[in-house]
Coordinates of C-alpha atoms in Angstrom, one line a residue:
L245 CA 10.0 35.3 -3.6
R246 CA 12.0 32.2 -4.4
A247 CA 10.9 28.7 -4.8
G248 CA 13.7 26.2 -4.8
A249 CA 15.7 26.4 -8.0
P250 CA 18.2 23.7 -8.9
T251 CA 20.0 24.0 -12.2
S252 CA 18.9 27.2 -13.6
W253 CA 19.7 30.3 -15.7
S254 CA 23.2 30.6 -14.2
D255 CA 25.0 30.0 -17.4
L256 CA 22.5 31.7 -19.8
N257 CA 24.3 34.6 -21.4
P258 CA 21.7 37.4 -21.5
L259 CA 23.4 38.8 -24.6
T260 CA 23.5 35.7 -26.7
G261 CA 21.1 33.2 -25.0
T262 CA 23.9 30.6 -25.0
M263 CA 25.2 28.8 -21.9
T264 CA 28.6 29.6 -20.6
G265 CA 30.6 28.4 -17.6
N266 CA 30.2 30.4 -14.4
L267 CA 30.0 29.8 -10.7
W268 CA 27.0 27.8 -9.6
G269 CA 25.1 29.0 -6.6
Y270 CA 24.6 25.8 -4.7
G271 CA 25.7 26.4 -1.1
K272 CA 24.8 25.4 2.4
E273 CA 23.0 27.8 4.7
D274 CA 22.1 26.9 8.3
G275 CA 22.6 23.2 7.4
K276 CA 20.4 23.4 4.4
I277 CA 21.4 23.4 0.7
S278 CA 20.5 26.5 -1.3
Q279 CA 20.0 25.1 -4.8
H280 CA 20.2 28.3 -6.8
A281 CA 22.6 29.5 -9.4
C282 CA 24.6 32.7 -9.8
F283 CA 23.8 34.2 -13.1
L284 CA 26.9 35.5 -14.9
T285 CA 28.5 36.6 -11.7
A286 CA 31.7 35.8 -9.8
F287 CA 29.7 35.4 -6.6
P288 CA 30.9 32.7 -4.1
Y289 CA 28.6 30.0 -3.1
M290 CA 27.3 31.8 0.0
Y291 CA 25.5 34.3 -2.2
S292 CA 22.1 32.7 -2.1
P293 CA 18.6 34.0 -2.9
S294 CA 18.2 35.3 0.6
V295 CA 20.7 38.0 -0.1
W296 CA 20.3 38.6 -3.8
H297 CA 18.3 41.8 -3.1
K298 CA 21.4 43.5 -1.8
N299 CA 22.9 43.5 -5.3
Y300 CA 19.7 43.1 -7.3
P301 CA 16.9 45.2 -5.8
V302 CA 14.5 43.7 -8.3
A303 CA 14.7 40.5 -6.2
Q304 CA 12.0 42.1 -4.1
G305 CA 9.9 43.0 -7.2
D306 CA 6.3 42.0 -7.9
R307 CA 6.9 39.5 -10.7
Q308 CA 9.8 37.3 -9.4
S309 CA 9.9 33.6 -10.3
P310 CA 9.6 30.8 -9.6
I311 CA 6.3 30.5 -7.7
D312 CA 4.1 27.9 -6.1
I313 CA 1.1 27.3 -8.3
V314 CA -2.2 26.6 -6.6
P315 CA -4.5 25.0 -9.2
H316 CA -7.8 25.0 -7.2
Q317 CA -7.8 28.8 -7.1
A318 CA -8.1 29.1 -10.8
S319 CA -10.8 31.3 -12.5
H320 CA -11.9 31.6 -16.1
D321 CA -10.3 33.9 -18.7
P322 CA -12.0 33.5 -22.0
S323 CA -9.5 35.8 -23.8
L324 CA -6.8 33.2 -23.9
G325 CA -6.3 30.8 -26.8
P326 CA -4.3 27.6 -27.0
V327 CA -0.5 27.7 -27.2
V328 CA 0.7 26.7 -30.7
L329 CA 4.2 25.3 -31.2
N330 CA 5.8 25.4 -34.7
Y331 CA 9.2 23.9 -34.4
D332 CA 11.4 23.0 -37.3
Q333 CA 13.8 20.1 -36.6
C334 CA 16.3 21.7 -39.0
T335 CA 16.9 24.5 -36.5
S336 CA 18.5 22.4 -33.8
I337 CA 22.3 23.1 -33.8
K338 CA 24.2 21.5 -30.9
I339 CA 24.0 19.9 -27.5
A340 CA 26.2 21.1 -24.7
N341 CA 27.2 20.1 -21.1
N342 CA 27.9 23.1 -18.9
G343 CA 28.5 21.0 -15.8
H344 CA 25.1 21.8 -14.4
S345 CA 22.6 21.1 -17.2
V346 CA 22.0 19.7 -20.6
V347 CA 21.5 22.5 -23.1
V348 CA 20.2 22.2 -26.7
E349 CA 20.7 25.3 -28.8
F350 CA 18.7 26.4 -31.9
D351 CA 19.2 28.6 -34.9
D352 CA 17.0 31.6 -34.0
S353 CA 17.9 33.8 -37.0
D354 CA 14.3 33.4 -38.5
D355 CA 10.9 32.3 -37.5
R356 CA 11.2 28.6 -38.4
S357 CA 10.8 27.5 -34.7
V358 CA 8.4 29.6 -32.7
I359 CA 5.7 29.6 -30.0
R360 CA 2.6 31.6 -30.5
G361 CA -0.9 32.0 -29.1
G362 CA -2.0 31.7 -25.5
P363 CA -0.9 34.8 -23.6
L364 CA 1.5 35.9 -26.4
D365 CA 0.8 38.8 -28.7
N366 CA 3.1 37.6 -31.4
P367 CA 5.4 34.7 -32.2
Y368 CA 8.5 34.1 -30.0
R369 CA 11.6 32.4 -31.4
L370 CA 13.0 29.3 -29.8
K371 CA 16.6 29.9 -28.6
Q372 CA 17.4 26.9 -26.5
F373 CA 16.1 24.4 -24.0
H374 CA 17.6 23.0 -20.8
F375 CA 16.8 20.9 -17.8
H376 CA 16.6 21.5 -14.1
W377 CA 16.8 18.6 -11.7
G378 CA 17.4 17.6 -8.2
V379 CA 19.0 14.4 -6.9
K380 CA 17.6 10.9 -6.5
G381 CA 14.6 11.7 -8.7
C382 CA 12.9 14.3 -6.5
H383 CA 12.8 18.1 -5.8
G384 CA 14.2 19.1 -9.1
S385 CA 11.6 21.4 -10.5
E386 CA 11.8 25.2 -10.1
H387 CA 8.0 25.7 -10.0
T388 CA 6.0 23.8 -7.5
V389 CA 2.3 22.9 -7.7
A390 CA 0.3 23.1 -4.4
G391 CA 3.6 23.0 -2.6
N392 CA 4.8 19.8 -4.4
S393 CA 7.8 19.6 -6.6
Y394 CA 8.5 17.3 -9.6
A395 CA 11.7 15.4 -10.3
S396 CA 12.7 17.8 -13.0
E397 CA 11.6 20.7 -15.1
L398 CA 12.3 21.4 -18.8
H399 CA 12.5 25.0 -20.0
L400 CA 12.2 26.0 -23.6
V401 CA 13.4 29.5 -23.9
H402 CA 12.0 31.8 -26.6
W403 CA 12.4 35.5 -27.3
N404 CA 10.4 38.3 -28.9
A405 CA 12.1 39.0 -32.2
V406 CA 9.2 41.0 -33.4
K407 CA 9.8 43.8 -30.9
Y408 CA 13.5 43.4 -30.2
T409 CA 16.6 43.0 -32.4
T410 CA 18.7 40.7 -30.1
F411 CA 18.1 38.1 -27.4
G412 CA 20.1 40.3 -25.0
E413 CA 17.7 43.2 -25.6
A414 CA 14.7 41.0 -25.2
A415 CA 16.0 39.5 -22.0
T416 CA 15.7 42.9 -20.2
A417 CA 12.3 43.8 -21.6
P418 CA 8.9 43.2 -19.8
D419 CA 7.6 41.1 -22.7
G420 CA 11.0 40.0 -24.0
L421 CA 11.0 36.2 -23.2
A422 CA 8.5 33.4 -23.2
V423 CA 9.5 30.2 -21.4
L424 CA 7.6 27.0 -21.7
G425 CA 8.0 24.9 -18.6
I426 CA 7.4 21.1 -18.6
F427 CA 7.4 19.0 -15.5
L428 CA 9.1 15.6 -15.5
Q429 CA 8.2 12.7 -13.2
T430 CA 9.8 9.3 -12.9
G431 CA 8.0 6.3 -14.3
D432 CA 8.0 4.7 -17.7
D433 CA 10.8 5.2 -20.2
H434 CA 10.4 8.2 -22.5
R435 CA 11.3 7.1 -26.0
W436 CA 12.2 10.5 -27.4
L437 CA 14.3 11.6 -24.5
N438 CA 16.6 8.8 -25.4
M439 CA 17.8 10.9 -28.3
I440 CA 19.1 13.4 -25.8
T441 CA 20.5 10.9 -23.2
D442 CA 22.3 9.0 -26.0
A443 CA 23.8 12.2 -27.2
L444 CA 25.1 13.0 -23.8
Y445 CA 27.9 10.4 -24.2
T446 CA 29.3 12.7 -26.8
V447 CA 29.5 15.6 -24.3
K448 CA 30.6 13.7 -21.1
F449 CA 32.7 16.5 -19.8
K450 CA 31.9 20.0 -18.5
G451 CA 32.2 22.6 -21.2
S452 CA 32.0 20.1 -24.1
A453 CA 29.6 20.5 -27.0
A454 CA 28.6 18.5 -30.1
D455 CA 26.5 18.8 -33.2
F456 CA 22.9 17.9 -32.5
K457 CA 20.9 18.1 -35.7
G458 CA 17.4 17.2 -36.7
F459 CA 15.8 17.3 -33.3
N460 CA 12.2 18.6 -32.8
P461 CA 11.6 19.3 -29.1
K462 CA 7.9 19.0 -29.6
C463 CA 8.4 15.3 -29.2
L464 CA 9.3 15.8 -25.6
L465 CA 6.0 17.5 -24.7
P466 CA 2.9 15.9 -23.2
S467 CA -0.1 15.3 -25.5
S468 CA -2.1 17.9 -23.6
L469 CA -0.8 21.5 -23.4
H470 CA -3.1 22.6 -20.6
Y471 CA -1.2 25.4 -18.9
W472 CA -0.8 28.0 -16.3
T473 CA 0.7 31.4 -17.3
Y474 CA 1.9 34.4 -15.4
L475 CA 4.2 37.3 -15.8
G476 CA 7.5 36.5 -14.1
S477 CA 11.3 36.7 -14.2
L478 CA 14.5 35.0 -14.7
T479 CA 15.0 32.8 -11.7
T480 CA 18.6 33.8 -10.9
P481 CA 20.5 37.1 -11.1
P482 CA 20.1 39.5 -12.8
L483 CA 16.5 38.5 -12.1
H484 CA 15.1 40.5 -15.0
E485 CA 11.3 40.6 -14.9
S486 CA 11.1 39.8 -18.5
V487 CA 9.5 36.4 -18.7
I488 CA 6.0 35.3 -19.8
W489 CA 5.9 31.9 -18.1
I490 CA 3.8 29.2 -19.6
V491 CA 3.9 26.2 -17.3
V492 CA 2.2 23.0 -18.7
K493 CA 0.0 21.2 -16.3
D494 CA 0.6 17.6 -17.3
P495 CA 4.1 16.2 -16.7
I496 CA 6.0 13.9 -19.0
T497 CA 7.4 10.6 -17.6
V498 CA 11.0 9.5 -17.8
S499 CA 12.5 6.3 -16.4
E500 CA 14.7 6.0 -13.4
K501 CA 17.5 5.0 -15.7
Q502 CA 17.1 8.0 -18.0
F503 CA 16.9 10.3 -15.1
K504 CA 19.5 9.0 -12.7
T505 CA 22.0 7.6 -15.1
S506 CA 22.0 9.3 -18.4
L507 CA 20.9 12.8 -17.3
Y508 CA 23.4 12.9 -14.4
I509 CA 26.3 12.4 -16.8
S510 CA 26.2 16.2 -17.1
L511 CA 26.3 17.0 -13.4
S512 CA 29.6 17.8 -11.8
D513 CA 30.3 16.4 -8.3
D514 CA 29.6 19.8 -6.7
F515 CA 25.9 19.4 -7.4
K516 CA 25.2 15.8 -6.6
E517 CA 23.7 16.4 -3.3
D518 CA 20.2 16.3 -1.9
G519 CA 18.2 19.3 -0.7
H520 CA 15.6 21.7 -1.8
N521 CA 15.1 25.0 0.0
N522 CA 12.0 27.2 -0.7
F523 CA 12.6 30.8 0.3
L524 CA 9.4 32.3 1.7
I525 CA 10.0 36.0 1.6
R526 CA 6.7 37.7 1.5
L527 CA 3.0 37.5 0.5
R528 CA 2.0 38.7 -2.9
V529 CA -0.9 38.3 -5.2
L530 CA -0.2 36.9 -8.7
L531 CA -2.4 36.4 -11.7
I532 CA -2.1 32.9 -13.1
L533 CA -4.0 31.9 -16.2
F534 CA -4.7 28.2 -16.7
L535 CA -5.5 26.9 -20.1
F536 CA -7.8 24.0 -19.3
Y537 CA -9.1 22.7 -22.7
P538 CA -6.8 24.0 -25.4
M539 CA -8.7 22.4 -28.3
S540 CA -12.0 23.9 -27.3
R541 CA -10.5 27.2 -26.1
T542 CA -12.0 26.9 -22.6
H543 CA -9.7 28.4 -20.1
I544 CA -9.3 29.0 -16.4
S545 CA -7.5 32.0 -14.9
L546 CA -6.1 31.9 -11.4
I547 CA -5.7 34.8 -8.9
F548 CA -4.1 33.7 -5.7
S549 CA -2.3 34.9 -2.6
Q550 CA 0.8 32.8 -2.1
N551 CA 4.0 32.8 0.0
V552 CA 6.7 32.4 -2.6

């Protein structure tokens, strides 16, 4: 049930939503590189997605993520509305380098920064966002589209503060988290991403953090929020099936310099290696909902059978 997963949830503390330093699950198997992370575990590198089910039976569950999205198999679901993002730049707190990813954390003590609409029954508070990337500008996204990966994937992590009192409680609940996924491809320079890449020079070393105030992540998003959505999971152990995934169709574009130079300042040497291994475990049927024209509230839903 695993698509390839470079930098991931490995350091996301399920109790606090913050990133902490733990073993990263990149490891070589049969000559290939397994680019998956170990989530709050002391697992050695050989513990890859192919054996996660031994310690986490939910790995063989029906809503495991990531998946391969097949757009042409979409069908209409008129019940969905557009996704609405209300982010307050005053809630950004700090930027951190955990050795694997860039993480920007937010004050989630109130509803100043939330996502609502689409498949969500109520607002979800923004906790943090982080990046996932491969090496040399390719194969970095966790989700794939028709079998093709993007250079990187941005995840904005939100939690359901209406139903749950803490991020940790929400992280284990079926409707506890909502993650907005944005694909990145290489091309022209992204002017707003420079705010992050410039700040990385203040957090050059693994484990370092710095104040990062006044940043609204909405500036990173594409102009169109056409999306796919499905009920999924955390992509690394403990693999809680607690995530409502909202994966935006249109990618944003970043330059080679931004991607290969500035973003890689946060990667430790252990992870600067090519490779992307999709684990094809079994056939399952997923419901994917694709928001096609968010302004006119015209939508497409997708039911498909997919090896993921």
